[in-house]
Coordinates of C-alpha atoms and ligand atoms in Angstrom, one line a residue:
M1 CA -26.8 13.7 -1.2
S2 CA -24.3 11.2 -2.3
K3 CA -20.6 13.1 -3.8
K4 CA -18.0 10.4 -6.0
I5 CA -15.1 11.6 -4.7
T6 CA -12.5 11.1 -7.1
V7 CA -8.2 10.3 -7.1
T8 CA -5.2 9.8 -8.5
D9 CA -2.4 7.4 -8.3
T10 CA 0.2 8.0 -7.8
V11 CA 2.2 4.4 -8.1
L12 CA 3.8 5.8 -11.5
R13 CA 5.9 8.8 -10.2
D14 CA 5.5 9.9 -6.5
A15 CA 5.2 6.8 -5.2
H16 CA 7.9 4.9 -6.5
Q17 CA 9.6 8.7 -5.7
S18 CA 9.0 8.0 -2.0
L19 CA 9.9 4.9 -1.8
L20 CA 12.2 3.7 -4.4
A21 CA 14.6 7.1 -4.9
T22 CA 12.0 7.9 -8.8
R23 CA 14.0 3.8 -10.1
M24 CA 10.6 2.1 -11.7
R25 CA 11.8 1.9 -14.5
T26 CA 9.5 1.6 -18.1
E27 CA 9.7 -2.1 -18.2
D28 CA 8.2 -2.6 -14.4
M29 CA 5.2 -0.5 -15.6
L30 CA 4.0 -1.3 -18.3
P31 CA 2.7 -5.6 -17.9
I32 CA 0.4 -4.3 -15.6
C33 CA -1.2 -0.8 -17.3
D34 CA -3.9 -2.9 -19.2
K35 CA -5.2 -3.1 -15.5
L36 CA -4.7 0.5 -14.3
D37 CA -6.3 1.2 -17.3
R38 CA -9.1 -0.6 -16.2
V39 CA -9.8 1.0 -12.2
G40 CA -11.7 4.1 -13.0
Y41 CA -9.3 6.2 -11.8
W42 CA -9.4 10.0 -12.5
S43 CA -5.7 10.1 -13.3
L44 CA -2.6 8.4 -13.3
E45 CA 0.8 10.7 -12.5
V46 CA 3.1 9.9 -14.3
W47 CA 5.6 13.1 -14.8
G48 CA 8.0 14.7 -13.5
G49 CA 11.2 16.6 -12.9
A50 CA 12.8 13.5 -10.2
T51 CA 11.3 10.9 -13.2
F52 CA 12.5 12.7 -16.4
D53 CA 16.0 12.7 -14.4
S54 CA 15.8 9.8 -13.2
C55 CA 14.9 8.2 -16.8
V56 CA 18.4 10.8 -18.1
R57 CA 20.6 10.2 -15.3
F58 CA 20.6 7.2 -14.0
L59 CA 17.3 4.1 -16.5
K60 CA 18.4 6.3 -19.5
E61 CA 15.7 5.9 -20.7
D62 CA 13.8 8.9 -23.3
P63 CA 11.3 9.8 -20.5
W64 CA 9.6 11.8 -23.5
E65 CA 9.5 8.0 -25.2
R66 CA 8.0 6.2 -21.7
L67 CA 5.9 9.3 -21.6
R68 CA 4.3 8.0 -25.1
Q69 CA 4.1 4.0 -24.4
L70 CA 2.0 5.5 -20.8
K71 CA -0.1 6.7 -23.5
A72 CA -0.7 3.7 -25.7
A73 CA -0.8 1.3 -22.9
L74 CA -3.3 4.1 -20.6
P75 CA -6.2 4.7 -22.9
N76 CA -8.7 5.2 -21.1
T77 CA -7.7 7.7 -17.9
R78 CA -5.7 10.7 -18.6
L79 CA -1.7 11.4 -17.3
Q80 CA -1.2 13.2 -14.9
M81 CA 2.6 15.3 -14.2
L82 CA 4.2 17.4 -11.9
L83 CA 5.4 20.8 -12.7
R84 CA 7.5 23.3 -10.8
G85 CA 6.3 26.0 -12.8
Q86 CA 8.4 28.5 -14.9
N87 CA 11.4 25.9 -12.9
L88 CA 8.9 23.6 -15.1
L89 CA 11.8 20.3 -14.1
G90 CA 14.5 22.0 -13.9
Y91 CA 16.7 24.4 -11.0
R92 CA 16.4 27.5 -12.8
H93 CA 13.5 30.1 -14.1
Y94 CA 12.9 29.5 -17.8
S95 CA 12.5 31.6 -20.3
D96 CA 9.4 32.5 -20.6
D97 CA 9.5 30.5 -24.8
V98 CA 10.9 27.5 -22.8
V99 CA 8.1 27.1 -20.4
K100 CA 5.4 27.3 -23.7
A101 CA 7.1 25.4 -26.3
F102 CA 7.7 22.7 -22.8
V103 CA 4.0 22.4 -22.2
A104 CA 3.2 22.2 -25.2
K105 CA 5.6 19.2 -26.6
A106 CA 3.9 17.5 -23.0
A107 CA 0.4 18.0 -24.2
V108 CA 1.0 16.6 -27.6
N109 CA 3.3 13.1 -25.9
G110 CA 0.7 12.5 -23.6
I111 CA 0.3 14.6 -20.8
D112 CA -3.8 16.0 -19.8
V113 CA -3.4 17.2 -16.3
F114 CA -0.3 19.6 -15.7
R115 CA 0.0 20.4 -11.9
I116 CA 1.6 23.4 -11.6
F117 CA 3.8 24.6 -8.3
D118 CA 6.0 27.8 -7.8
A119 CA 8.1 27.2 -4.4
M120 CA 7.6 30.2 -3.4
N121 CA 4.2 29.5 -3.7
D122 CA 4.7 33.3 -6.3
V123 CA 1.9 33.3 -8.3
R124 CA 3.2 34.8 -10.9
N125 CA 6.1 32.7 -11.1
L126 CA 2.9 30.3 -12.8
R127 CA 0.9 32.2 -15.1
V128 CA 2.8 31.5 -18.3
A129 CA 2.5 27.5 -17.5
I130 CA -1.3 27.7 -16.5
E131 CA -1.9 30.2 -20.4
A132 CA 0.5 27.2 -22.0
V133 CA -1.8 24.6 -20.7
K134 CA -5.0 26.3 -21.3
A135 CA -3.5 27.4 -25.3
A136 CA -3.0 23.1 -26.0
G137 CA -6.4 22.7 -23.9
K138 CA -5.0 20.5 -21.3
H139 CA -6.2 20.5 -17.4
A140 CA -4.5 23.1 -15.2
Q141 CA -4.3 23.1 -12.3
G142 CA -2.9 25.6 -8.7
T143 CA -0.8 24.3 -6.9
I144 CA -0.8 25.8 -3.1
A145 CA 2.4 24.1 -1.9
Y146 CA 1.6 24.0 2.3
T147 CA 3.5 24.6 4.5
T148 CA 3.5 26.4 8.5
S149 CA 4.7 29.3 9.2
P150 CA 3.8 33.2 10.7
V151 CA 3.0 34.3 7.0
H152 CA 0.8 30.6 5.9
T153 CA -1.9 31.5 6.8
T154 CA -5.3 30.9 6.0
D155 CA -6.4 33.6 4.1
A156 CA -2.9 33.8 2.6
F157 CA -3.5 30.2 1.3
V158 CA -7.4 31.9 0.2
A159 CA -6.1 34.7 -1.4
Q160 CA -3.1 32.4 -3.7
A161 CA -6.1 29.9 -4.7
K162 CA -7.8 33.0 -5.6
A163 CA -5.3 34.8 -7.4
M164 CA -5.0 31.4 -9.8
Q165 CA -8.9 31.0 -10.5
A166 CA -7.6 34.3 -12.5
M167 CA -5.5 33.1 -14.2
G168 CA -7.7 30.5 -15.8
I169 CA -7.1 26.7 -13.5
D170 CA -9.5 24.3 -13.8
S171 CA -8.2 23.2 -10.2
I172 CA -6.6 23.5 -6.9
A173 CA -4.2 21.2 -5.2
I174 CA -3.2 21.6 -1.7
K175 CA 0.2 19.8 -1.8
D176 CA 1.6 18.7 1.7
M177 CA 5.6 17.6 0.2
A178 CA 6.6 17.0 3.4
G179 CA 2.9 15.7 5.5
L180 CA 3.2 18.6 7.2
L181 CA -0.9 18.9 7.3
T182 CA -2.6 17.7 10.8
P183 CA -6.1 16.2 10.3
Y184 CA -7.9 19.5 11.9
A185 CA -5.9 22.1 9.9
T186 CA -6.8 20.2 6.8
F187 CA -10.4 21.0 7.5
E188 CA -10.1 24.1 8.5
L189 CA -7.9 25.0 4.8
V190 CA -10.7 22.9 2.8
K191 CA -13.7 24.7 4.5
A192 CA -12.3 28.4 3.9
L193 CA -11.2 27.3 0.6
K194 CA -14.8 25.3 -0.6
S195 CA -16.5 28.9 0.4
E196 CA -14.5 31.6 -1.4
V197 CA -13.3 29.6 -4.4
D198 CA -15.3 27.3 -6.8
L199 CA -13.3 25.0 -8.0
P200 CA -12.8 21.5 -6.8
V201 CA -10.4 20.5 -4.2
F202 CA -7.4 17.7 -5.3
I203 CA -5.5 16.7 -1.5
H204 CA -2.0 15.5 -1.9
S205 CA -1.0 14.7 1.4
H206 CA 2.2 12.7 2.4
D207 CA 2.1 10.0 5.4
T208 CA 5.6 11.3 6.6
A209 CA 3.3 11.4 10.2
G210 CA 1.4 8.4 9.3
L211 CA -1.4 11.4 8.9
G212 CA -1.8 11.0 5.7
A213 CA -5.6 8.8 6.0
M214 CA -6.9 11.1 8.9
C215 CA -6.3 15.0 6.8
Q216 CA -7.6 13.0 3.8
L217 CA -10.4 12.0 5.7
K218 CA -10.7 15.4 6.9
A219 CA -10.4 17.1 4.2
I220 CA -13.2 14.6 2.0
E221 CA -15.7 16.1 5.0
A222 CA -15.0 19.4 4.6
G223 CA -15.7 20.0 1.2
A224 CA -12.6 18.2 -0.9
D225 CA -13.1 16.3 -4.1
H226 CA -10.4 14.8 -4.9
I227 CA -7.4 12.8 -3.0
D228 CA -3.8 11.0 -4.1
T229 CA -2.7 7.6 -3.2
A230 CA -0.3 4.8 -3.6
I231 CA -0.8 1.4 -4.3
S232 CA -0.4 0.0 -0.5
S233 CA 2.8 -1.8 -2.0
L234 CA 4.0 1.3 -2.7
A235 CA 1.6 3.3 -0.1
W236 CA 2.9 4.9 3.8
G237 CA 5.3 6.3 5.3
T238 CA 7.0 9.1 2.8
S239 CA 5.1 7.8 -0.4
H240 CA 0.3 8.4 -0.2
P241 CA -1.9 6.4 2.3
G242 CA -3.0 3.6 0.2
T243 CA -5.3 4.0 -3.3
E244 CA -7.1 0.4 -1.4
S245 CA -7.7 1.1 2.0
M246 CA -9.0 5.1 1.0
V247 CA -11.1 3.2 -1.4
A248 CA -12.8 0.7 1.5
A249 CA -12.7 3.5 3.5
L250 CA -15.1 6.2 1.7
K251 CA -17.2 2.5 0.7
G252 CA -20.5 2.4 1.1
S253 CA -20.3 6.1 1.9
E254 CA -21.8 9.6 0.4
F255 CA -18.0 9.4 -0.3
D256 CA -18.2 6.2 -3.0
T257 CA -15.1 6.3 -5.4
G258 CA -17.0 3.6 -7.1
L259 CA -13.7 2.4 -7.3
D260 CA -13.0 -2.0 -8.3
L261 CA -11.3 -3.2 -4.5
E262 CA -10.7 -6.5 -5.9
L263 CA -9.0 -5.4 -8.9
I264 CA -6.8 -3.0 -7.3
Q265 CA -5.8 -5.3 -5.0
E266 CA -4.1 -8.0 -7.6
I267 CA -3.0 -3.9 -8.9
G268 CA -1.7 -3.8 -5.3
M269 CA 0.3 -7.6 -5.4
Y270 CA 2.1 -6.5 -8.7
F271 CA 3.6 -3.7 -7.0
H272 CA 4.6 -6.4 -3.5
A273 CA 6.9 -7.7 -6.6
V274 CA 8.2 -5.6 -8.4
R275 CA 9.4 -3.7 -5.2
K276 CA 12.1 -6.5 -4.1
K277 CA 13.5 -6.0 -7.2
Y278 CA 14.2 -2.0 -6.7
H279 CA 15.7 -3.2 -2.4
Q280 CA 18.7 -1.6 -2.9
F281 CA 17.2 2.6 -3.4
E282 CA 15.3 1.5 0.3
S283 CA 16.0 4.0 2.7
E284 CA 17.1 2.8 5.9
F285 CA 14.2 4.0 7.5
T286 CA 10.8 3.2 6.3
G287 CA 7.8 3.2 8.1
V288 CA 6.1 6.7 10.6
D289 CA 8.1 9.2 11.2
T290 CA 6.8 12.4 12.9
R291 CA 9.8 14.8 13.4
V292 CA 8.3 16.3 10.1
Q293 CA 5.7 17.8 13.0
V294 CA 8.7 19.1 14.7
N295 CA 11.7 20.8 12.5
Q296 CA 9.3 20.7 9.7
V297 CA 12.4 19.0 7.8
P298 CA 10.7 16.8 4.4
G299 CA 11.9 13.1 4.8
G300 CA 13.3 13.1 1.8
M301 CA 15.5 16.1 2.9
I302 CA 16.9 14.4 5.4
S303 CA 17.6 11.1 4.1
N304 CA 19.9 13.5 1.3
L305 CA 21.1 15.5 4.4
A306 CA 22.0 12.2 6.3
N307 CA 23.6 11.2 2.6
Q308 CA 26.5 14.3 2.9
L309 CA 26.9 14.7 6.6
K310 CA 28.2 10.7 6.0
E311 CA 30.6 12.0 3.1
Q312 CA 32.0 14.4 5.0
G313 CA 32.5 11.8 8.1
A314 CA 30.1 14.3 10.6
L315 CA 26.9 12.3 11.0
N316 CA 27.1 13.0 14.0
R317 CA 26.0 17.1 13.3
M318 CA 23.3 15.8 11.8
N319 CA 20.6 17.1 14.7
E320 CA 23.0 20.6 14.3
V321 CA 21.9 21.1 10.2
L322 CA 17.9 19.9 11.7
D323 CA 17.9 22.5 14.3
E324 CA 19.9 25.1 11.4
I325 CA 17.5 24.5 9.0
P326 CA 14.3 26.7 10.3
R327 CA 16.4 29.4 11.1
V328 CA 18.1 29.5 7.9
R329 CA 14.3 29.4 6.4
A330 CA 13.3 32.7 8.2
D331 CA 16.4 34.4 7.2
L332 CA 15.5 33.4 4.3
G333 CA 11.1 34.8 4.9
F334 CA 9.4 31.4 5.6
P335 CA 9.4 29.6 2.2
P336 CA 8.2 26.1 1.9
L337 CA 11.0 23.5 1.3
V338 CA 10.2 21.3 -1.9
T339 CA 12.1 21.8 -4.9
P340 CA 14.2 24.2 -5.4
T341 CA 13.7 25.9 -2.6
S342 CA 14.5 22.6 -0.2
Q343 CA 17.5 22.5 -1.3
I344 CA 19.0 26.0 -1.2
V345 CA 17.7 26.2 2.4
G346 CA 19.8 22.9 3.5
T347 CA 22.9 22.9 1.6
Q348 CA 23.3 26.5 3.7
A349 CA 21.9 25.6 7.0
F350 CA 24.9 22.7 5.9
F351 CA 27.5 25.2 5.2
N352 CA 27.0 27.2 8.2
V353 CA 27.1 24.4 10.8
L354 CA 29.5 22.2 9.1
A355 CA 31.9 26.6 8.5
G356 CA 31.7 26.9 12.4
E357 CA 30.2 30.2 11.5
R358 CA 27.1 31.0 10.3
Y359 CA 27.0 32.8 6.9
K360 CA 30.8 32.5 6.1
T361 CA 30.0 30.6 2.9
I362 CA 26.2 32.0 0.5
T363 CA 26.1 29.3 -1.4
N364 CA 25.3 31.1 -5.4
E365 CA 21.6 30.2 -5.1
V366 CA 20.7 31.7 -1.5
K367 CA 22.8 35.5 -3.1
L368 CA 19.7 35.2 -6.1
Y369 CA 17.3 34.1 -3.6
L370 CA 17.8 37.2 -1.5
Q371 CA 18.0 39.4 -5.0
G372 CA 14.4 37.8 -5.6
R373 CA 15.7 36.0 -8.6
Y374 CA 13.2 33.4 -7.4
G375 CA 10.6 35.5 -6.9
K376 CA 9.1 36.8 -3.8
A377 CA 10.0 34.8 -0.4
P378 CA 6.4 35.0 1.1
G379 CA 7.6 36.7 4.5
K380 CA 10.5 39.6 5.3
V381 CA 13.9 38.0 4.6
D382 CA 17.0 39.3 7.1
E383 CA 18.3 43.1 5.7
Q384 CA 21.4 42.2 7.6
L385 CA 21.3 38.8 5.7
R386 CA 20.7 40.3 2.5
K387 CA 23.3 43.1 2.7
Q388 CA 25.8 40.6 3.8
A389 CA 25.4 38.4 1.0
I390 CA 24.4 40.8 -1.7
G391 CA 25.9 44.1 -0.6
S392 CA 24.7 47.1 -2.6
E393 CA 24.0 44.7 -5.6
E394 CA 20.2 45.2 -7.4
V395 CA 17.1 43.6 -6.3
I396 CA 14.4 42.9 -8.3
D397 CA 11.0 42.8 -7.7
V398 CA 9.4 42.3 -11.0
R399 CA 8.8 38.3 -12.4
P400 CA 12.2 36.8 -12.1
A401 CA 12.0 35.2 -15.7
D402 CA 10.6 39.9 -17.0
L403 CA 14.9 39.2 -17.1
L404 CA 14.9 36.8 -19.4
K405 CA 15.8 36.6 -23.1
P406 CA 13.9 34.0 -25.4
E407 CA 17.1 31.3 -25.2
L408 CA 15.1 28.1 -27.1
A409 CA 17.2 28.7 -30.3
R410 CA 20.2 28.9 -28.7
L411 CA 19.9 25.5 -26.5
R412 CA 18.7 24.6 -29.9
E413 CA 21.9 25.2 -31.1
E414 CA 24.0 24.4 -28.7
I415 CA 23.2 20.5 -28.9
G416 CA 22.8 20.5 -32.6
S417 CA 22.6 17.3 -34.9
L418 CA 23.1 15.8 -30.6
A419 CA 19.2 16.2 -30.8
K420 CA 16.8 14.8 -33.2
S421 CA 13.8 16.5 -32.4
E422 CA 12.5 19.3 -30.5
E423 CA 11.4 17.1 -26.8
D424 CA 15.1 15.6 -26.9
V425 CA 16.1 19.7 -27.6
L426 CA 14.0 20.4 -24.2
T427 CA 16.1 17.3 -23.1
F428 CA 19.3 19.1 -23.2
A429 CA 17.4 22.9 -21.7
M430 CA 16.1 20.9 -18.0
F431 CA 19.2 18.5 -17.8
P432 CA 22.2 20.4 -19.6
D433 CA 25.1 18.0 -18.0
I434 CA 23.2 14.9 -17.9
G435 CA 21.4 15.6 -20.6
R436 CA 23.8 15.8 -22.9
K437 CA 25.5 12.9 -21.9
F438 CA 22.7 10.8 -22.3
L439 CA 22.2 12.4 -26.4
E440 CA 25.7 11.3 -27.1
E441 CA 25.1 8.0 -25.3
R442 CA 22.5 7.4 -27.4
E443 CA 24.0 8.6 -30.6
A444 CA 27.6 6.2 -29.8
G445 CA 25.7 3.5 -28.9
T446 CA 26.8 3.2 -24.9
L447 CA 23.5 3.7 -23.1
K448 CA 23.6 1.8 -20.0
P449 CA 21.8 1.3 -17.6
E450 CA 22.5 1.5 -13.6
E451 CA 23.2 -1.8 -12.6
L452 CA 20.3 -3.9 -10.0
L453 CA 21.2 -5.1 -6.8
P454 CA 20.4 -9.3 -7.0
M455 CA 18.5 -9.8 -3.4
P456 CA 20.6 -10.6 -0.5
S457 CA 21.3 -14.2 0.4
G458 CA 18.2 -15.9 1.2
Q459 CA 15.6 -13.7 -0.9
G460 CA 16.3 -15.4 -4.2
A461 CA 19.5 -14.2 -4.6
A462 CA 21.5 -14.5 -8.7
P463 CA 24.4 -16.0 -7.4
V464 CA 27.5 -13.8 -8.1
G465 CA 31.3 -14.9 -8.8
G466 CA 31.7 -16.8 -11.5
E467 CA 32.9 -19.8 -11.8
G468 CA 35.5 -20.9 -9.8
V469 CA 35.6 -17.2 -8.2
P470 CA 34.9 -17.4 -4.9
T471 CA 33.0 -15.7 -3.1
E472 CA 32.1 -17.8 0.6
F473 CA 35.7 -17.0 3.2
V474 CA 36.2 -19.0 6.4
V475 CA 37.3 -15.4 8.6
D476 CA 39.5 -15.6 12.2
V477 CA 39.4 -12.6 14.5
H478 CA 41.1 -12.5 17.6
G479 CA 40.4 -16.7 17.5
E480 CA 37.2 -16.7 16.8
S481 CA 36.1 -18.0 13.1
Y482 CA 33.3 -16.4 11.0
R483 CA 32.0 -17.7 8.2
V484 CA 31.7 -14.4 5.3
D485 CA 29.8 -15.0 2.6
I486 CA 29.4 -12.2 -0.4
T487 CA 25.4 -12.5 -2.1
G488 CA 25.1 -9.5 -4.3
V489 CA 27.6 -6.6 -4.9
G490 CA 27.0 -3.3 -7.1
V491 CA 27.2 0.9 -7.7
K492 CA 25.2 2.6 -6.0
G493 CA 23.4 6.3 -7.1
D494 CA 25.9 7.2 -4.1
G495 CA 28.7 5.9 -6.6
K496 CA 30.1 3.7 -4.3
R497 CA 30.5 -0.4 -3.8
H498 CA 27.8 -2.0 -1.8
F499 CA 28.7 -5.5 -1.0
Y500 CA 25.4 -7.2 0.4
L501 CA 27.1 -10.2 2.9
S502 CA 26.3 -12.3 5.3
I503 CA 28.4 -12.9 8.5
D504 CA 27.6 -16.0 10.2
G505 CA 24.6 -15.6 8.1
M506 CA 23.0 -12.5 8.8
P507 CA 23.3 -10.3 6.1
E508 CA 24.8 -6.6 6.1
E509 CA 26.1 -3.8 3.6
V510 CA 29.6 -3.0 3.2
V511 CA 29.7 0.2 1.6
F512 CA 33.1 1.2 -0.3
E513 CA 34.4 4.6 -1.1
P514 CA 35.5 4.7 -5.5
L515 CA 38.3 4.0 -6.6
N516 CA 37.8 5.5 -9.8
E517 CA 37.4 8.3 -8.3
F518 CA 41.6 8.9 -8.5
V519 CA 41.6 6.6 -11.9
A520 CA 39.3 9.8 -13.0
G521 CA 40.5 12.6 -12.4
S522 CA 44.3 14.0 -13.9
G523 CA 47.1 11.8 -12.0
G524 CA 45.7 10.6 -9.0
K525 CA 45.6 12.9 -6.1
R526 CA 45.8 16.2 -4.5
K527 CA 48.3 16.9 -2.2
Q528 CA 47.3 18.0 1.2
A529 CA 46.3 22.0 2.0
G530 CA 48.3 23.6 4.5
A531 CA 50.6 26.6 2.8
P532 CA 48.5 30.2 4.0
G533 CA 48.1 30.5 -0.3
D534 CA 46.4 27.4 -1.0
V535 CA 42.9 27.3 -2.1
S536 CA 40.8 24.3 -0.8
T537 CA 37.2 23.4 -0.3
T538 CA 35.4 22.2 2.7
M539 CA 32.8 20.0 0.5
P540 CA 33.5 17.3 -2.0
G541 CA 32.3 18.3 -4.7
N542 CA 32.6 19.1 -8.5
I543 CA 34.6 21.5 -10.3
V544 CA 32.4 24.2 -12.0
D545 CA 34.6 26.9 -13.1
V546 CA 37.1 27.9 -12.7
L547 CA 37.9 31.8 -12.7
V548 CA 41.7 32.6 -12.5
K549 CA 44.6 31.2 -15.3
E550 CA 48.4 30.6 -14.0
G551 CA 50.0 34.2 -13.5
D552 CA 47.0 35.7 -12.9
T553 CA 46.6 38.4 -10.2
V554 CA 44.1 38.2 -7.5
K555 CA 42.6 39.5 -4.6
A556 CA 42.5 38.2 -1.1
G557 CA 38.4 37.5 -1.2
Q558 CA 38.1 37.5 -5.0
A559 CA 36.3 34.2 -6.2
V560 CA 39.2 31.9 -7.9
L561 CA 37.2 28.6 -8.7
I562 CA 33.1 28.0 -8.2
T563 CA 31.8 24.7 -7.4
E564 CA 29.1 22.6 -6.8
A565 CA 27.4 19.9 -4.0
M566 CA 23.8 19.3 -3.6
K567 CA 22.8 20.3 -6.4
M568 CA 24.1 24.0 -4.8
E569 CA 26.5 26.1 -6.2
T570 CA 29.7 28.2 -4.2
E571 CA 32.7 30.4 -5.1
V572 CA 36.0 29.6 -3.5
Q573 CA 37.9 32.7 -2.6
A574 CA 41.8 33.4 -2.7
P575 CA 42.8 33.2 1.4
I576 CA 45.7 35.6 1.0
A577 CA 45.8 38.4 -1.9
G578 CA 49.3 37.5 -4.6
K579 CA 49.8 35.7 -8.0
V580 CA 48.6 32.2 -9.1
K581 CA 51.2 30.0 -8.8
A582 CA 49.4 26.7 -10.0
V583 CA 46.0 26.0 -11.3
H584 CA 45.5 22.2 -10.3
V585 CA 41.7 21.4 -11.9
A586 CA 39.7 22.3 -14.1
K587 CA 36.1 21.5 -15.1
G588 CA 34.6 19.1 -14.3
D589 CA 37.1 17.4 -12.3
R590 CA 35.4 16.1 -9.3
V591 CA 37.0 17.7 -5.4
N592 CA 37.9 16.4 -2.0
P593 CA 37.8 18.6 1.2
G594 CA 41.1 19.6 2.3
E595 CA 43.1 18.9 -1.5
V596 CA 45.1 22.4 -3.0
L597 CA 43.0 22.8 -5.4
V598 CA 44.4 26.4 -7.0
E599 CA 48.0 27.4 -5.4
I600 CA 48.8 31.7 -4.2
E601 CA 51.7 33.5 -4.3
G602 CA 51.6 36.1 -1.6
Ligands
MN701 MN1 4.4 14.6 -3.6

């Protein structure tokens, strides 16, 4: 008896999200679609929260237009997306009317398969999205966000799968976003799911720790029906097992995928060339990293934290933060680390280490989490922490969205004539700030994608400098001469200027702090805090809200500002009681640690 294993290729979504900071442009997808469409994949994953965000934020592409173009170019292959349940593509829970409208529009524009997950694995947060997918006549895939903890047992995952089955899902995905699965744990979990739930099982496994392909093979032996892979030139490491490798591994066996290896290899060569174009977005650390098997921190989270620590000049504290993350996670009842819980846990751990005292600063998201606003925690939360964070405020035990009023009409009104379609309204709903900016720039005809850097010297670099501008210098340091050749320059997503240069032929990358940070502010750098009533922050970030004005009387500990860093909001409190003498910031300003933002006179 043979059983054909079906395949989803993630090259157009998760693969470049994992390896190239989600930067692949539609223009690099369309030319290969004809071949991709002939492979015979069960589906191609093309859409998700990060790809949508990146289109609007960096690439200045309309993500809905990308979807329509891909649909037209891939008429014979199902298109798949990753949906964060009630969070849709954003970081908060949306009201049910927005969830229904979003799913309906995604289906109309081309999505056939919706992989739906909740960061807490709270199935109540999946129900409305599942029902909306079924109402649109599409494939609803229920997802187990895989993690390990004392409460994440095989029985608990099977119970979750049964609950999702009762909601009408068509298949189950085991989503191992961090690369935590091991081959024998996979075997046990798949075996249990297949014997207790009568649905196809899909394995989505990242190869971060080098175990992805082994896990998939054991899953197949245990009865799994389907694997997620990535074209080999965008596979492995924090991405997925290579498509060609898995097709070759199963060829001729009872699990043969039946896919045309030669055709897939041609596609692999195409993306091999495409990857070079995005070299500036390659992570510094590529390859296998088994650390996740010890600290459970996903690779994407590590690089994000490293950037934040670098900004603070505190990269040497990385190990302390990595040690703190599992402790915060335990305090919060062991949520899986996936958007948005990975940001919530990671940022709180970061604050706990840098503030020199655990929970001295508690982010608003942790407070909401402890109120039950993201759903039910998988395990028990630390009650003492809960009390410290939210005092006597109410803890909810209903589905969080039950408390939300319909909001689509309000969103439509807020964005007004900038929205030319319901899709535009939804873009704004998903990403209020960057979505509005995108629609404004489109209206003004000023959309401009971020710059791509030429390859550094020796790898086909385009010349920089232009006519008459020197790009080669000889510098003298303590009597030794070095030849410096500037090969590329540009602004990366971190807002800093990156110079690519070679020193005596050795390639180097130099990063400069942005000049425009101070130009954009209101009249230069702010003075440094010194007085007891000076309000400042511990992290670089943006001002989300100013809660006081000049002349106000404030109590010590009263919130005066809300700042945002690493997508998490924090209240900044008055250090002393008194009168507000001056406010030096406005909504939207970028601020640095130590600057005086508000002055209070005691
Ligand atoms: Mn993934």
